[in-house]
PDB file of C-alpha atoms in Angstrom:
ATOM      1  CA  UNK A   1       0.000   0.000   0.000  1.00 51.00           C
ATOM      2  CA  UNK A   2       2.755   2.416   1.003  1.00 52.00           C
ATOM      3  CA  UNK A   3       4.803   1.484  -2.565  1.00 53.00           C
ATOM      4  CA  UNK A   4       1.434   2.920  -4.422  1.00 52.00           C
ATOM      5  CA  UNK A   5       1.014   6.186  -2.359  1.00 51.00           C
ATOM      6  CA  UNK A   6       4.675   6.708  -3.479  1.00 49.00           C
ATOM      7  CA  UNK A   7       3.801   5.897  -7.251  1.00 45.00           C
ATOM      8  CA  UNK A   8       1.038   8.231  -7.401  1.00 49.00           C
ATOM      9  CA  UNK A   9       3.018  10.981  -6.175  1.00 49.00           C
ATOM     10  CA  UNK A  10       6.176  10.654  -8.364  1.00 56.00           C
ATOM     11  CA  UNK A  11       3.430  10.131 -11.466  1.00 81.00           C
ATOM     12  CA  UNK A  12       2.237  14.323 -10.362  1.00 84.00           C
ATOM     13  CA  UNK A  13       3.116  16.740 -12.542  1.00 87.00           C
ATOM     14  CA  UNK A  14       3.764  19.087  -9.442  1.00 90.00           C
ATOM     15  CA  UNK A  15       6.706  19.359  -7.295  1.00 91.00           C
ATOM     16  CA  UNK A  16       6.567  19.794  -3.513  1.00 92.00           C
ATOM     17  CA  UNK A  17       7.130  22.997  -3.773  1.00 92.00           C
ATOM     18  CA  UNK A  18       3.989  23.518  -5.482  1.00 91.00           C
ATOM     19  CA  UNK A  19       2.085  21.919  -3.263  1.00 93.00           C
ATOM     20  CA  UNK A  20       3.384  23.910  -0.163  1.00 93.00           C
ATOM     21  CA  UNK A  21       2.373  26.566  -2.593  1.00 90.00           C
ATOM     22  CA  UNK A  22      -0.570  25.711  -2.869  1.00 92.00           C
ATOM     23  CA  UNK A  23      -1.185  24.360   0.918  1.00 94.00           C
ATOM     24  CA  UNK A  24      -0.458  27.960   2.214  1.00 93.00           C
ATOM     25  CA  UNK A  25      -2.896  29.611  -0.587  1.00 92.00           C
ATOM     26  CA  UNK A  26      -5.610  27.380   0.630  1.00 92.00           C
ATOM     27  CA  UNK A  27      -4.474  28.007   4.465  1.00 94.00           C
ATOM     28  CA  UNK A  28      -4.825  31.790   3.792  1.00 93.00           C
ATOM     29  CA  UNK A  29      -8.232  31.240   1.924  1.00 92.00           C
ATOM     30  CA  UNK A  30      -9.340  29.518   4.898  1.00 91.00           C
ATOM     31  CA  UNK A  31      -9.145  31.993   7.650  1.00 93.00           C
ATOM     32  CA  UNK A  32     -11.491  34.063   5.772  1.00 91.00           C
ATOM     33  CA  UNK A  33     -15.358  33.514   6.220  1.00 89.00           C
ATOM     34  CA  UNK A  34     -16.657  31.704   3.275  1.00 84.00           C
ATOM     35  CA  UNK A  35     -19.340  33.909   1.797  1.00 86.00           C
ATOM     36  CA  UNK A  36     -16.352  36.611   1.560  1.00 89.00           C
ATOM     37  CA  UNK A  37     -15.819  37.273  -1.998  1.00 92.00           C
ATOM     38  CA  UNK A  38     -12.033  36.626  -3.095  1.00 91.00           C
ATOM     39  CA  UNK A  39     -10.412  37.977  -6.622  1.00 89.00           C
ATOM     40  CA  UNK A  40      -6.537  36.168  -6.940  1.00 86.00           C
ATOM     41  CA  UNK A  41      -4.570  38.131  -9.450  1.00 79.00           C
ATOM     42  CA  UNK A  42      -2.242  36.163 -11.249  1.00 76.00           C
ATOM     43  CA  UNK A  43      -0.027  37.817 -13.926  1.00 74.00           C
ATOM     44  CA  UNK A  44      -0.238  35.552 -16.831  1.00 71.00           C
ATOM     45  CA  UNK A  45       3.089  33.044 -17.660  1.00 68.00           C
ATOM     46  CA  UNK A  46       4.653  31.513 -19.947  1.00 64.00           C
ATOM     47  CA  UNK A  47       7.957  29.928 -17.704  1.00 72.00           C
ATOM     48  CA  UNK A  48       6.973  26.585 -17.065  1.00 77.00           C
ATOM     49  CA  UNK A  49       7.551  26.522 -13.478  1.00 83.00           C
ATOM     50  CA  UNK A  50       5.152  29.588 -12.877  1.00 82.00           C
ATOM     51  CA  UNK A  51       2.414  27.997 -14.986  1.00 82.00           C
ATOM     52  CA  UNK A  52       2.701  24.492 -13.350  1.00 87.00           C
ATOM     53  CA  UNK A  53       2.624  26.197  -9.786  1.00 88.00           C
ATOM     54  CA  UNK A  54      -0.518  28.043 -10.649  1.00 86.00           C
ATOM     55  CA  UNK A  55      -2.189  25.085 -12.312  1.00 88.00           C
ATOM     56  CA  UNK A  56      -1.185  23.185  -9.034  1.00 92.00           C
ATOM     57  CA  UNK A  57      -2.919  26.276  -6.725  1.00 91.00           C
ATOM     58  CA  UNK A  58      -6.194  25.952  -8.909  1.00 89.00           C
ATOM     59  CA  UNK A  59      -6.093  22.155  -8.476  1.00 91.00           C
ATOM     60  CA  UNK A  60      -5.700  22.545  -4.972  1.00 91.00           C
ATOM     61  CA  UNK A  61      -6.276  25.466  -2.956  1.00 92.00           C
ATOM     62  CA  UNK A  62      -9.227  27.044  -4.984  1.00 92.00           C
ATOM     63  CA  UNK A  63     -11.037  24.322  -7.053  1.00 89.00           C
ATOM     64  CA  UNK A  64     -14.507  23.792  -5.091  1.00 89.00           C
ATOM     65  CA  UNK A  65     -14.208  27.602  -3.513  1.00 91.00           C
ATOM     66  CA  UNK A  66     -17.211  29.303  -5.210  1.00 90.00           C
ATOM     67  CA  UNK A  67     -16.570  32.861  -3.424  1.00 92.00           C
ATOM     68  CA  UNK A  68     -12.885  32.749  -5.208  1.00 92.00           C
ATOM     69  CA  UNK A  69     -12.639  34.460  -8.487  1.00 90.00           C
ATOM     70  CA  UNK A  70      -9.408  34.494 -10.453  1.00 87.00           C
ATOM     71  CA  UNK A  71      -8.177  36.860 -13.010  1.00 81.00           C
ATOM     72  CA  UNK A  72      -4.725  36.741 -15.348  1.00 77.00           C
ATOM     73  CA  UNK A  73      -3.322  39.674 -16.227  1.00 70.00           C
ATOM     74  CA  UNK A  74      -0.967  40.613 -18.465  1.00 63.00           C
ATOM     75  CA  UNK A  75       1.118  43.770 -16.561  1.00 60.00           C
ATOM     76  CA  UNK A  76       4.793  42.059 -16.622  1.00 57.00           C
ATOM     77  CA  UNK A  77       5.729  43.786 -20.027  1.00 63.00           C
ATOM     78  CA  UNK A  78       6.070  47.042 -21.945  1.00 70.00           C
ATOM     79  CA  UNK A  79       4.261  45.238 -25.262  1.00 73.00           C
ATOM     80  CA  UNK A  80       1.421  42.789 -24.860  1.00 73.00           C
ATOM     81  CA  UNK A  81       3.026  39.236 -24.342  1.00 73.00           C
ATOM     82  CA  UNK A  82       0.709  38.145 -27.667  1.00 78.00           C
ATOM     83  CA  UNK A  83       2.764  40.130 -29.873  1.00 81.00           C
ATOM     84  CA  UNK A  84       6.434  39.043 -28.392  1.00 78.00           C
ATOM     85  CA  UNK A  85       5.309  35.158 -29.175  1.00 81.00           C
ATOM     86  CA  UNK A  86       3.751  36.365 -32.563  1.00 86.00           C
ATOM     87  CA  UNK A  87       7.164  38.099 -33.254  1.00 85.00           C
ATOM     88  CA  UNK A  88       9.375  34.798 -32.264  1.00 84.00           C
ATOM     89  CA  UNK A  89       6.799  32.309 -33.950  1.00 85.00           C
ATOM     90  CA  UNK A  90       5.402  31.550 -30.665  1.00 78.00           C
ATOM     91  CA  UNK A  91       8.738  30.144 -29.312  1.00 80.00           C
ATOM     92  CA  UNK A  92       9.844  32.337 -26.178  1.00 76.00           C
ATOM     93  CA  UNK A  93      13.596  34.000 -26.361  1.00 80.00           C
ATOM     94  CA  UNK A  94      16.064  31.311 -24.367  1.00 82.00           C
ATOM     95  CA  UNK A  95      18.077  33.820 -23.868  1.00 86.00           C
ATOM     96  CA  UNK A  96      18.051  37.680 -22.680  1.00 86.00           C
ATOM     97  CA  UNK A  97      19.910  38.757 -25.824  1.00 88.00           C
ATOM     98  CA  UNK A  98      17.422  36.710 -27.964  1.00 86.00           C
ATOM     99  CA  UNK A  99      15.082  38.818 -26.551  1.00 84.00           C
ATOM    100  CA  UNK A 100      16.584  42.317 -26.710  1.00 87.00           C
ATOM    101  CA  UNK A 101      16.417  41.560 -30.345  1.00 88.00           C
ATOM    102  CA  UNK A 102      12.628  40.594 -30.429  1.00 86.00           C
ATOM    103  CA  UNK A 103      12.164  44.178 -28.381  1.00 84.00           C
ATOM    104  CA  UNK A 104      14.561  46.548 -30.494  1.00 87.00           C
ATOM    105  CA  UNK A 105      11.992  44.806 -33.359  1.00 87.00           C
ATOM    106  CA  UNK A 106       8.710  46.356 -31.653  1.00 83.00           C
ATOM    107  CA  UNK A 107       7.372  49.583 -32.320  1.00 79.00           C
ATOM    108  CA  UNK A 108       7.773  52.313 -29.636  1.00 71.00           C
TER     109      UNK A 108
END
């Protein structure tokens, strides 16, 4: 029985440290009284690690919550982050020179 908890775990796309993540998210969410409306604000992603934390935190800290409401926004950048993956063919810059280039490209 033990063997199969451990399976299930290492088959998770989440690390640990998304789930503590997400553990204090939904420890926070439940001190407050439950008909108290709740807006997260998540800026929107593209690094893998950010977008499997916050998949992991909607899994498992606000999934079932109906007073939680989440928005994504897009506040991280001088251009929306649409036109930086149209630019690059939808394959982000790997490095930050790649990316000065994409920029320079952009209209002011």
């Amino acid at each position: 029985e033990e063997e199969e908890e451990e399976e299930e775990i290492s088959e998770s796309p989440y690390t640990p440290s998304d789930y503590a993540y997400a553990l204090t998210l939904s420890a926070f969410l439940s001190t407050l009284p439950p008909a108290s409306p709740v807006t997260l604000i998540h800026e929107r992603e593209t690094s893998y690690p950010s977008v499997r934390r916050w998949r992991c935190c909607l899994a498992n800290a606000v999934a079932g919550r109906e007073n939680v409401k989440v928005e994504v926004l897009q506040t991280n950048t001088l251009h929306p982050l649409d036109t930086y993956l149209s630019k690059c063919g939808g394959k982000l810059p790997s490095s930050y020179g790649s990316f000065t280039k994409v920029f320079s490209s952009l209209p002011p």
